[in-house]
Tab-separated table of C-alpha atoms and ligand atoms in Angstrom:
chain	number	residue	atom	x	y	z
A	1	MET	CA	6.099	-28.779	-14.468
A	2	ASP	CA	8.365	-25.857	-13.704
A	3	THR	CA	8.362	-24.754	-10.120
A	4	TYR	CA	9.872	-21.593	-8.723
A	5	ASN	CA	11.886	-21.034	-5.586
A	6	VAL	CA	10.728	-17.669	-4.281
A	7	LEU	CA	12.168	-15.075	-1.928
A	8	LEU	CA	9.547	-12.666	-0.603
A	9	LEU	CA	10.802	-9.471	1.032
A	10	GLY	CA	8.918	-7.798	3.891
A	11	ASN	CA	7.425	-8.563	7.283
A	12	GLY	CA	3.920	-7.094	7.509
A	13	GLY	CA	0.339	-8.236	7.117
A	14	ARG	CA	0.713	-7.569	3.405
A	15	GLU	CA	3.556	-10.070	3.117
A	16	HIS	CA	1.635	-12.653	5.162
A	17	ALA	CA	-1.238	-12.262	2.678
A	18	ILE	CA	1.139	-12.645	-0.297
A	19	ALA	CA	2.724	-15.767	1.245
A	20	TRP	CA	-0.750	-17.211	2.012
A	21	LYS	CA	-1.730	-16.746	-1.622
A	22	LEU	CA	1.577	-17.997	-3.082
A	23	VAL	CA	1.349	-21.349	-1.293
A	24	GLN	CA	-1.920	-22.005	-3.113
A	25	SER	CA	0.106	-22.243	-6.333
A	26	GLU	CA	1.258	-25.635	-7.602
A	27	LYS	CA	4.167	-23.839	-9.197
A	28	LEU	CA	5.696	-22.815	-5.884
A	29	GLY	CA	8.942	-24.575	-5.017
A	30	ALA	CA	10.614	-23.386	-1.805
A	31	LEU	CA	9.368	-20.170	-0.205
A	32	TYR	CA	11.632	-17.944	1.862
A	33	ILE	CA	10.503	-14.747	3.512
A	34	ALA	CA	12.936	-12.080	4.677
A	35	PRO	CA	12.552	-11.167	7.424
A	36	GLY	CA	8.941	-12.408	7.612
A	37	ASN	CA	6.843	-12.779	10.763
A	38	PRO	CA	5.278	-15.695	12.707
A	39	GLY	CA	2.414	-15.672	10.179
A	40	THR	CA	4.646	-16.128	7.134
A	41	ALA	CA	6.573	-18.872	8.984
A	42	GLN	CA	3.485	-21.090	8.550
A	43	TYR	CA	4.111	-21.137	4.783
A	44	GLY	CA	7.842	-20.995	4.301
A	45	LYS	CA	11.150	-20.316	5.973
A	46	ASN	CA	11.753	-16.912	7.520
A	47	VAL	CA	15.307	-15.694	7.009
A	48	GLU	CA	17.111	-12.907	8.821
A	49	LEU	CA	18.183	-10.538	6.068
A	50	SER	CA	18.291	-6.760	6.143
A	51	LEU	CA	16.313	-5.262	3.256
A	52	SER	CA	18.977	-2.602	2.865
A	53	ASP	CA	21.822	-5.110	2.498
A	54	PHE	CA	21.476	-5.934	-1.209
A	55	ASP	CA	24.753	-7.915	-1.318
A	56	ALA	CA	23.601	-10.227	1.484
A	57	ILE	CA	20.278	-10.710	-0.301
A	58	LEU	CA	22.116	-11.614	-3.523
A	59	SER	CA	24.323	-14.143	-1.688
A	60	PHE	CA	21.222	-15.757	-0.195
A	61	ILE	CA	19.626	-15.912	-3.642
A	62	ARG	CA	22.675	-17.651	-5.092
A	63	GLU	CA	22.985	-20.126	-2.213
A	64	ASN	CA	19.319	-21.121	-2.341
A	65	ASN	CA	18.666	-21.149	-6.093
A	66	ILE	CA	16.020	-18.435	-5.848
A	67	GLU	CA	14.241	-17.991	-9.181
A	68	LEU	CA	11.935	-15.107	-8.332
A	69	VAL	CA	12.157	-12.252	-5.823
A	70	ILE	CA	8.959	-10.493	-4.778
A	71	VAL	CA	9.360	-7.128	-3.082
A	72	GLY	CA	6.592	-6.167	-0.626
A	73	PRO	CA	7.476	-2.728	0.790
A	74	GLU	CA	8.395	0.507	-0.986
A	75	LYS	CA	11.729	1.308	0.620
A	76	PRO	CA	13.917	-1.319	-1.088
A	77	LEU	CA	12.162	-0.521	-4.396
A	78	VAL	CA	12.846	3.203	-4.089
A	79	ASN	CA	16.434	2.289	-3.107
A	80	GLY	CA	16.867	0.335	-6.339
A	81	ILE	CA	16.769	-3.329	-5.323
A	82	THR	CA	15.102	-4.314	-8.612
A	83	ASP	CA	17.848	-2.742	-10.732
A	84	PHE	CA	20.532	-4.271	-8.523
A	85	LEU	CA	19.136	-7.817	-8.708
A	86	LYS	CA	18.309	-7.612	-12.413
A	87	LYS	CA	21.894	-6.575	-13.110
A	88	HIS	CA	22.782	-9.951	-11.576
A	89	ASP	CA	20.170	-11.735	-13.733
A	90	VAL	CA	17.728	-12.388	-10.897
A	91	PRO	CA	14.048	-12.074	-11.928
A	92	VAL	CA	12.283	-9.566	-9.656
A	93	PHE	CA	8.643	-8.666	-9.274
A	94	GLY	CA	8.631	-4.930	-8.471
A	95	PRO	CA	9.323	-1.678	-10.304
A	96	SER	CA	12.782	-0.251	-11.019
A	97	GLN	CA	14.182	2.627	-8.992
A	98	LYS	CA	13.161	5.133	-11.680
A	99	ALA	CA	9.640	3.735	-11.967
A	100	SER	CA	9.307	3.697	-8.163
A	101	MET	CA	9.724	7.469	-8.196
A	102	LEU	CA	5.966	7.584	-8.728
A	103	GLU	CA	5.909	6.907	-4.978
A	104	GLY	CA	9.419	7.985	-4.009
A	105	SER	CA	9.085	11.583	-5.202
A	106	LYS	CA	5.802	13.442	-5.047
A	107	GLU	CA	7.325	16.170	-7.224
A	108	PHE	CA	8.178	13.600	-9.907
A	109	ALA	CA	4.657	12.136	-9.687
A	110	LYS	CA	3.012	15.556	-9.983
A	111	GLU	CA	5.176	16.605	-12.948
A	112	PHE	CA	4.484	13.284	-14.632
A	113	MET	CA	0.724	13.646	-14.152
A	114	THR	CA	0.802	17.200	-15.488
A	115	LYS	CA	2.760	16.108	-18.569
A	116	TYR	CA	0.374	13.248	-19.337
A	117	LYS	CA	-2.771	15.186	-18.381
A	118	ILE	CA	-3.699	12.763	-15.606
A	119	PRO	CA	-6.292	14.335	-13.293
A	120	THR	CA	-4.831	15.354	-9.929
A	121	ALA	CA	-4.894	18.303	-7.496
A	122	ASP	CA	-3.272	21.591	-8.640
A	123	TYR	CA	0.096	22.112	-7.015
A	124	SER	CA	3.335	24.083	-6.699
A	125	VAL	CA	6.743	22.880	-5.537
A	126	PHE	CA	9.171	24.727	-3.262
A	127	SER	CA	12.654	23.843	-2.074
A	128	SER	CA	13.245	23.725	1.672
A	129	LEU	CA	15.269	26.913	1.286
A	130	ASP	CA	12.198	28.825	0.124
A	131	PHE	CA	9.672	27.934	2.791
A	132	ASP	CA	9.089	31.707	2.993
A	133	ASP	CA	8.049	31.628	-0.664
A	134	ALA	CA	5.757	28.693	0.057
A	135	LEU	CA	4.132	30.682	2.856
A	136	LYS	CA	3.744	33.765	0.622
A	137	PHE	CA	2.201	31.611	-2.095
A	138	ILE	CA	-0.289	30.132	0.379
A	139	GLN	CA	-1.106	33.566	1.855
A	140	LEU	CA	-1.784	34.938	-1.620
A	141	LYS	CA	-3.960	31.964	-2.499
A	142	ASP	CA	-5.814	32.313	0.822
A	143	THR	CA	-7.903	29.148	0.307
A	144	TYR	CA	-8.159	26.581	3.077
A	145	PRO	CA	-7.781	23.718	3.687
A	146	ILE	CA	-4.495	23.456	1.839
A	147	VAL	CA	-2.248	20.375	1.698
A	148	LEU	CA	1.523	20.310	2.402
A	149	LYS	CA	3.444	17.233	1.299
A	150	ALA	CA	7.079	16.301	1.840
A	151	ASP	CA	8.504	15.223	-1.521
A	152	GLY	CA	10.226	12.001	-0.420
A	153	LEU	CA	9.266	8.832	1.462
A	154	ALA	CA	8.089	9.751	4.946
A	155	ALA	CA	6.363	6.553	6.139
A	156	GLY	CA	2.940	8.200	5.975
A	157	LYS	CA	4.033	11.139	8.133
A	158	GLY	CA	4.762	13.649	5.395
A	159	VAL	CA	1.279	14.968	4.551
A	160	PHE	CA	-0.384	17.849	6.406
A	161	ILE	CA	-3.843	19.203	5.756
A	162	CYS	CA	-3.856	22.758	7.099
A	163	HIS	CA	-7.016	24.694	7.869
A	164	SER	CA	-5.538	28.137	8.512
A	165	GLU	CA	-2.489	30.296	7.886
A	166	ASP	CA	-1.398	29.740	11.481
A	167	GLU	CA	-1.489	25.995	11.006
A	168	VAL	CA	0.598	26.327	7.825
A	169	LYS	CA	3.212	28.351	9.728
A	170	GLN	CA	3.307	25.789	12.535
A	171	ARG	CA	3.662	22.885	10.122
A	172	LEU	CA	6.415	24.548	8.104
A	173	LEU	CA	8.341	25.154	11.311
A	174	GLY	CA	7.665	21.576	12.439
A	175	ILE	CA	8.936	20.118	9.163
A	176	LYS	CA	12.159	22.139	9.402
A	177	LYS	CA	12.796	20.956	12.967
A	178	ASP	CA	11.905	17.280	12.520
A	179	LYS	CA	15.116	15.526	11.465
A	180	THR	CA	13.334	12.492	10.039
A	181	LEU	CA	11.068	14.697	7.948
A	182	SER	CA	13.399	17.459	6.853
A	183	GLU	CA	15.216	15.187	4.391
A	184	ALA	CA	11.974	13.969	2.812
A	185	ALA	CA	10.846	17.605	2.761
A	186	ASN	CA	13.914	18.879	0.935
A	187	ARG	CA	11.292	19.743	-1.622
A	188	LEU	CA	7.781	20.586	-0.540
A	189	VAL	CA	4.634	20.130	-2.601
A	190	VAL	CA	1.793	22.546	-1.825
A	191	GLU	CA	-1.421	21.093	-3.119
A	192	GLU	CA	-5.079	21.979	-3.568
A	193	PHE	CA	-7.395	20.166	-1.130
A	194	LEU	CA	-9.703	17.718	-2.906
A	195	GLU	CA	-13.215	17.070	-1.601
A	196	GLY	CA	-14.703	13.623	-2.016
A	197	GLU	CA	-14.374	10.012	-0.948
A	198	GLU	CA	-11.087	8.129	-1.180
A	199	ALA	CA	-10.577	4.712	-2.756
A	200	SER	CA	-7.656	2.801	-4.242
A	201	VAL	CA	-7.359	0.800	-7.418
A	202	PHE	CA	-4.656	-1.871	-7.689
A	203	VAL	CA	-3.066	-2.583	-11.038
A	204	ILE	CA	-0.608	-5.233	-12.176
A	205	SER	CA	1.596	-4.141	-15.071
A	206	ASP	CA	4.402	-5.695	-17.109
A	207	GLY	CA	5.338	-2.348	-18.605
A	208	HIS	CA	3.059	-2.724	-21.623
A	209	THR	CA	-0.048	-4.643	-20.601
A	210	SER	CA	-1.815	-3.807	-17.373
A	211	HIS	CA	-4.838	-5.290	-15.614
A	212	VAL	CA	-6.868	-3.929	-12.759
A	213	LEU	CA	-6.725	-6.470	-9.933
A	214	HIS	CA	-9.377	-4.928	-7.718
A	215	ASN	CA	-10.283	-1.857	-5.671
A	216	ALA	CA	-10.508	-1.192	-1.948
A	217	GLN	CA	-10.968	1.528	0.626
A	218	ASP	CA	-8.468	2.048	3.426
A	219	HIS	CA	-9.095	3.719	6.811
A	220	LYS	CA	-5.986	5.794	7.466
A	221	ARG	CA	-6.957	7.631	10.640
A	222	ALA	CA	-6.553	6.012	14.054
A	223	GLY	CA	-10.044	6.815	15.375
A	224	ASP	CA	-13.630	6.028	14.444
A	225	GLY	CA	-15.259	8.488	12.067
A	226	ASP	CA	-11.851	9.257	10.476
A	227	THR	CA	-10.579	11.158	13.502
A	228	GLY	CA	-7.162	11.168	15.192
A	229	LEU	CA	-3.699	10.674	13.777
A	230	ASN	CA	-2.788	9.232	10.397
A	231	THR	CA	-1.646	5.602	10.554
A	232	GLY	CA	-0.436	2.996	8.074
A	233	GLY	CA	-4.087	1.901	7.793
A	234	MET	CA	-6.540	0.636	10.420
A	235	GLY	CA	-8.686	-1.502	8.154
A	236	ALA	CA	-9.943	-1.908	4.611
A	237	TYR	CA	-12.803	-3.352	2.648
A	238	SER	CA	-13.247	-4.408	-0.927
A	239	PRO	CA	-14.820	-3.708	-3.329
A	240	ALA	CA	-15.639	-0.084	-2.487
A	241	PRO	CA	-19.127	0.889	-3.690
A	242	VAL	CA	-17.813	4.401	-4.478
A	243	VAL	CA	-15.849	2.802	-7.350
A	244	THR	CA	-18.787	2.224	-9.680
A	245	GLU	CA	-18.351	0.586	-13.112
A	246	GLU	CA	-18.461	4.042	-14.645
A	247	ILE	CA	-15.803	5.440	-12.298
A	248	LEU	CA	-13.625	2.388	-12.915
A	249	GLU	CA	-13.821	2.901	-16.699
A	250	GLN	CA	-12.853	6.545	-16.195
A	251	VAL	CA	-9.952	5.518	-13.938
A	252	LYS	CA	-8.716	3.089	-16.611
A	253	SER	CA	-8.931	5.499	-19.531
A	254	GLU	CA	-7.918	8.767	-17.812
A	255	ILE	CA	-5.455	7.486	-15.220
A	256	ILE	CA	-4.171	3.911	-15.533
A	257	ASN	CA	-3.596	3.704	-19.290
A	258	PRO	CA	-1.882	7.110	-19.551
A	259	THR	CA	0.247	6.238	-16.500
A	260	ILE	CA	1.528	2.944	-17.897
A	261	THR	CA	1.997	4.385	-21.398
A	262	GLY	CA	3.565	7.573	-20.043
A	263	MET	CA	6.068	5.686	-17.900
A	264	SER	CA	7.008	3.591	-20.887
A	265	LEU	CA	7.451	6.734	-23.062
A	266	GLU	CA	9.691	8.179	-20.341
A	267	GLU	CA	11.651	4.910	-20.570
A	268	TYR	CA	10.725	4.170	-16.948
A	269	GLU	CA	8.711	1.069	-17.803
A	270	TYR	CA	6.385	0.229	-14.930
A	271	VAL	CA	6.630	-3.454	-13.914
A	272	GLY	CA	4.882	-4.587	-10.736
A	273	ILE	CA	1.916	-3.485	-8.669
A	274	LEU	CA	0.725	0.081	-9.120
A	275	TYR	CA	-1.419	1.385	-6.277
A	276	VAL	CA	-3.497	4.308	-7.459
A	277	GLY	CA	-4.825	6.323	-4.509
A	278	LEU	CA	-7.843	8.296	-5.672
A	279	MET	CA	-10.216	10.967	-4.517
A	280	ILE	CA	-13.579	10.478	-6.177
A	281	THR	CA	-14.592	14.128	-6.547
A	282	ALA	CA	-17.655	15.773	-8.063
A	283	ASP	CA	-15.446	16.272	-11.184
A	284	GLY	CA	-14.553	12.595	-11.350
A	285	PRO	CA	-11.634	10.561	-9.991
A	286	LYS	CA	-8.334	12.358	-9.311
A	287	VAL	CA	-5.005	10.899	-8.201
A	288	ILE	CA	-4.020	11.676	-4.601
A	289	GLU	CA	-0.946	9.488	-4.674
A	290	TYR	CA	0.714	6.621	-6.454
A	291	ASN	CA	2.392	3.806	-4.552
A	292	CYS	CA	4.736	1.310	-6.145
A	293	ARG	CA	3.470	-1.770	-4.236
A	294	PHE	CA	0.398	-3.324	-2.659
A	295	GLY	CA	-1.295	-1.359	0.118
A	296	ASP	CA	-1.255	-2.688	3.651
A	297	PRO	CA	-4.024	-3.555	4.750
A	298	GLU	CA	-5.660	-3.322	1.286
A	299	CYS	CA	-3.668	-6.315	0.037
A	300	GLN	CA	-5.254	-8.423	2.778
A	301	VAL	CA	-8.750	-7.886	1.311
A	302	ILE	CA	-7.751	-8.021	-2.355
A	303	LEU	CA	-5.751	-11.242	-2.546
A	304	PRO	CA	-8.459	-13.442	-0.966
A	305	SER	CA	-10.849	-12.244	-3.720
A	306	LEU	CA	-8.419	-13.072	-6.520
A	307	GLU	CA	-9.014	-16.428	-8.163
A	308	ASN	CA	-5.882	-16.373	-10.315
A	309	ASP	CA	-2.698	-18.172	-9.394
A	310	LEU	CA	-0.675	-15.264	-7.976
A	311	LEU	CA	2.692	-16.853	-8.680
A	312	GLU	CA	1.745	-17.365	-12.336
A	313	LEU	CA	0.669	-13.728	-12.554
A	314	PHE	CA	3.959	-12.554	-11.044
A	315	VAL	CA	6.025	-14.767	-13.361
A	316	ALA	CA	3.996	-13.632	-16.403
A	317	THR	CA	4.662	-10.034	-15.338
A	318	THR	CA	8.420	-10.480	-15.144
A	319	GLU	CA	8.339	-12.237	-18.550
A	320	GLN	CA	6.126	-9.529	-20.120
A	321	ARG	CA	3.329	-12.007	-20.796
A	322	LEU	CA	0.471	-10.307	-18.968
A	323	ASP	CA	-1.403	-10.045	-22.278
A	324	GLU	CA	-2.011	-13.815	-21.940
A	325	LYS	CA	-3.779	-13.355	-18.611
A	326	THR	CA	-7.303	-12.437	-17.551
A	327	ILE	CA	-8.058	-11.489	-13.953
A	328	TYR	CA	-10.736	-13.521	-12.174
A	329	LEU	CA	-12.354	-12.421	-8.912
A	330	ASP	CA	-14.865	-14.228	-6.746
A	331	ASN	CA	-17.806	-11.913	-6.264
A	332	LYS	CA	-17.494	-11.575	-2.509
A	333	TYR	CA	-16.966	-8.625	-0.238
A	334	ARG	CA	-14.083	-8.638	2.192
A	335	CYS	CA	-13.471	-6.600	5.315
A	336	CYS	CA	-10.183	-6.407	7.206
A	337	VAL	CA	-10.025	-5.009	10.736
A	338	VAL	CA	-6.563	-4.174	12.058
A	339	LEU	CA	-5.975	-5.104	15.692
A	340	ALA	CA	-3.455	-2.598	16.989
A	341	SER	CA	-1.684	-1.915	20.261
A	342	GLU	CA	-3.341	0.918	22.189
A	343	GLY	CA	-1.286	4.058	21.580
A	344	TYR	CA	-0.374	3.328	17.947
A	345	PRO	CA	0.749	5.298	15.887
A	346	LEU	CA	2.541	6.846	18.896
A	347	ALA	CA	4.150	4.861	21.734
A	348	TYR	CA	2.734	1.445	22.679
A	349	ASN	CA	3.693	-1.629	24.705
A	350	LYS	CA	4.970	-4.881	23.207
A	351	GLY	CA	5.166	-8.454	24.436
A	352	MET	CA	1.479	-8.975	25.356
A	353	GLU	CA	0.337	-12.583	24.965
A	354	ILE	CA	-2.265	-13.105	22.225
A	355	ASN	CA	-5.093	-15.580	22.825
A	356	GLY	CA	-7.848	-16.996	20.652
A	357	LEU	CA	-5.941	-17.330	17.365
A	358	ASP	CA	-6.950	-21.007	17.109
A	359	GLU	CA	-10.588	-20.329	17.926
A	360	VAL	CA	-11.584	-18.109	15.007
A	361	ASP	CA	-14.020	-19.331	12.331
A	362	GLU	CA	-12.505	-21.645	9.763
A	363	ASP	CA	-13.324	-19.232	6.940
A	364	ALA	CA	-11.965	-16.126	8.695
A	365	ILE	CA	-8.384	-15.290	7.790
A	366	ILE	CA	-5.917	-13.957	10.320
A	367	PHE	CA	-2.842	-12.269	8.895
A	368	HIS	CA	0.001	-11.430	11.250
A	369	ALA	CA	1.682	-8.020	11.186
A	370	GLY	CA	3.489	-7.071	14.429
A	371	THR	CA	3.687	-10.389	16.295
A	372	ALA	CA	6.537	-12.491	17.676
A	373	GLU	CA	6.962	-15.977	19.151
A	374	LYS	CA	8.172	-16.034	22.747
A	375	ASN	CA	8.450	-19.181	24.859
A	376	GLY	CA	5.897	-20.987	22.727
A	377	ALA	CA	3.361	-18.135	22.863
A	378	THR	CA	2.449	-15.547	20.213
A	379	VAL	CA	2.934	-12.036	21.586
A	380	THR	CA	2.413	-8.511	20.313
A	381	ASP	CA	5.512	-6.994	18.729
A	382	GLY	CA	4.350	-3.897	16.861
A	383	GLY	CA	1.768	-1.149	16.484
A	384	ARG	CA	-0.377	-3.002	13.992
A	385	VAL	CA	-0.506	-6.530	15.413
A	386	LEU	CA	-3.005	-8.648	13.463
A	387	ASN	CA	-5.433	-8.380	10.554
A	388	VAL	CA	-8.793	-10.102	10.828
A	389	VAL	CA	-10.384	-10.660	7.422
A	390	GLY	CA	-14.045	-11.587	7.078
A	391	SER	CA	-15.950	-12.320	3.886
A	392	GLY	CA	-19.566	-12.410	2.756
A	393	ASN	CA	-21.939	-12.044	-0.137
A	394	THR	CA	-22.790	-8.531	1.024
A	395	LEU	CA	-20.589	-5.857	2.553
A	396	GLN	CA	-22.648	-6.067	5.760
A	397	ASP	CA	-22.012	-9.833	5.984
A	398	ALA	CA	-18.270	-9.333	5.467
A	399	ILE	CA	-18.169	-6.672	8.187
A	400	ASN	CA	-20.151	-8.846	10.631
A	401	HIS	CA	-17.913	-11.802	9.902
A	402	ALA	CA	-14.750	-9.786	10.543
A	403	TYR	CA	-15.992	-8.223	13.807
A	404	LYS	CA	-17.325	-11.537	15.138
A	405	ASN	CA	-13.789	-12.917	14.847
A	406	VAL	CA	-12.193	-9.717	16.161
A	407	ASP	CA	-13.998	-10.456	19.430
A	408	ILE	CA	-12.521	-13.959	19.647
A	409	ILE	CA	-8.925	-12.702	19.727
A	410	SER	CA	-7.685	-11.053	22.887
A	411	PHE	CA	-4.557	-9.353	24.162
A	412	GLU	CA	-3.891	-6.607	26.656
A	413	ASN	CA	-4.109	-3.136	25.084
A	414	LYS	CA	-5.990	-4.440	22.011
A	415	TYR	CA	-7.334	-1.484	20.031
A	416	PHE	CA	-9.313	-1.421	16.776
A	417	ARG	CA	-11.669	0.814	14.855
A	418	LYS	CA	-15.326	-0.151	15.151
A	419	ASP	CA	-16.458	1.406	11.864
A	420	ILE	CA	-14.473	-0.345	9.115
A	421	GLY	CA	-16.678	-0.497	6.025
A	422	GLY	CA	-19.202	1.985	7.403
A	423	LYS	CA	-18.755	4.458	4.549
A	424	GLY	CA	-19.422	1.714	2.024
A	425	LEU	CA	-22.611	0.704	3.841
A	426	ARG	CA	-23.833	4.294	3.854
A	427	ARG	CA	-23.216	4.598	0.130
A	428	ILE	CA	-25.134	1.408	-0.651
A	429	GLY	CA	-27.958	2.806	1.515
B	1	LIG	P1	-0.788	10.613	0.780
B	1	LIG	O1	0.365	10.172	1.633
B	1	LIG	O2	-0.415	11.495	-0.358
B	1	LIG	O3	-1.707	9.512	0.447
B	1	LIG	O4	-1.719	11.484	1.763
B	1	LIG	C1	-2.215	10.961	2.979
B	1	LIG	C2	-3.671	11.298	3.122
B	1	LIG	O5	-3.852	12.718	3.098
B	1	LIG	C3	-4.524	10.798	1.968
B	1	LIG	O6	-4.906	9.474	2.139
B	1	LIG	C4	-5.687	11.750	2.038
B	1	LIG	O7	-6.597	11.376	3.055
B	1	LIG	C5	-5.048	13.045	2.453
B	1	LIG	N1	-4.753	13.880	1.257
B	1	LIG	C6	-3.607	13.898	0.557
B	1	LIG	N2	-3.674	14.782	-0.462
B	1	LIG	C7	-4.899	15.334	-0.403
B	1	LIG	C8	-5.589	16.312	-1.197
B	1	LIG	N3	-5.005	16.932	-2.213
B	1	LIG	N4	-6.853	16.616	-0.845
B	1	LIG	C9	-7.459	16.020	0.208
B	1	LIG	N5	-6.859	15.104	0.991
B	1	LIG	C10	-5.602	14.754	0.689
B	2	LIG	N1	-2.654	1.518	3.550
B	2	LIG	C1	-1.928	2.547	2.916
B	2	LIG	C2	-0.666	2.118	2.318
B	2	LIG	O1	-0.330	0.963	2.243
B	2	LIG	O2	0.058	3.002	1.863
């Protein structure tokens, strides 16, 4: 039997979940994770490599006979790691630089959706030099809320929902002043506000054939009841009852199929995971954003539900053989609660000792995100520290299971949302 030596890039809860799933495959040879975290170290060897140093990554690949590279986060994809490695004949799971523009440039994504008649919010684009024009346009429109989006990657900090003209003015000024944002906001998308409930659908595509893996709902705001600052995601559950069979069919025919076909017609074949962020509106599902990778923490609830061999799926994708595959899911609900450091997404302390990791239920899964090993102890080392995943035959059971295990783990400054999955419960009634 062929086995594959794999290099997985990334260091979050998402990559821990991918590593956890990969080691269930009989086809896995050696697994290396760069840079990884103490969670991924349980399944393979963590290696110190910078994800922006493509030459160093290539040398490592050559020295260790790596046969497949899996890219977790968006940044190396948008920076072209797939094209670089493919040029050197290394098989990579992840979209090319051009295809990653679906996430890397909101302007590109909006133009693409308009061209292929994919439902999304109405929009206009302005260059940073014409923020005055953007303001005039918004004043003329005079409809609030209105959404401002920096065109480029902004680590979740580039979207502003403004409720008044004053807020728009403040935000425009803020974007100009903020050095980290002003580059991403070289172009600014002004977008209609969509009313509805959000959900995400995850697709695996080899450029021609695509399959829906599963759907989930993230909780982006820091506080209960969707209040407070935007974060990378404070928890997720899957499946989301708002994604009914009927909605899913509509998403496939009106969004996923035209996206994969459209990208192929543009000669930007989409190979990898496509994350379709949706607003389920009264007029049906509309795209809020595309991402060119798994969501974090959505990945942590999706992969445990997947019965397929993930490595086989990834290899079939890179060999354009997804038409041979069918996706199998167990029929369970999953709920992931993110344990964060108090203060996240702003300033927080690190280095707090974590207790209770060995005491959780056998069937609860703990994925590491921002942790480190220090003198034999596991300590906090980031804003999002751990992911606690519970499962059950009902959404309520999955939520109870997750929270029961949340209580077993302790560290100073532990913070988490208490209402993960609540929207789903309300919808089921
Ligand atoms: P994005 O980075 O594009 O996903 O935007 C971050 C968050 O802003 C989304 O998860 C939504 O909650 C919200 N958002 C973005 N665009 C819109 C929109 N057009 N209407 C309503 N909410 C939006
Ligand atoms: N959880 C949102 C994201 O991964 O973009």
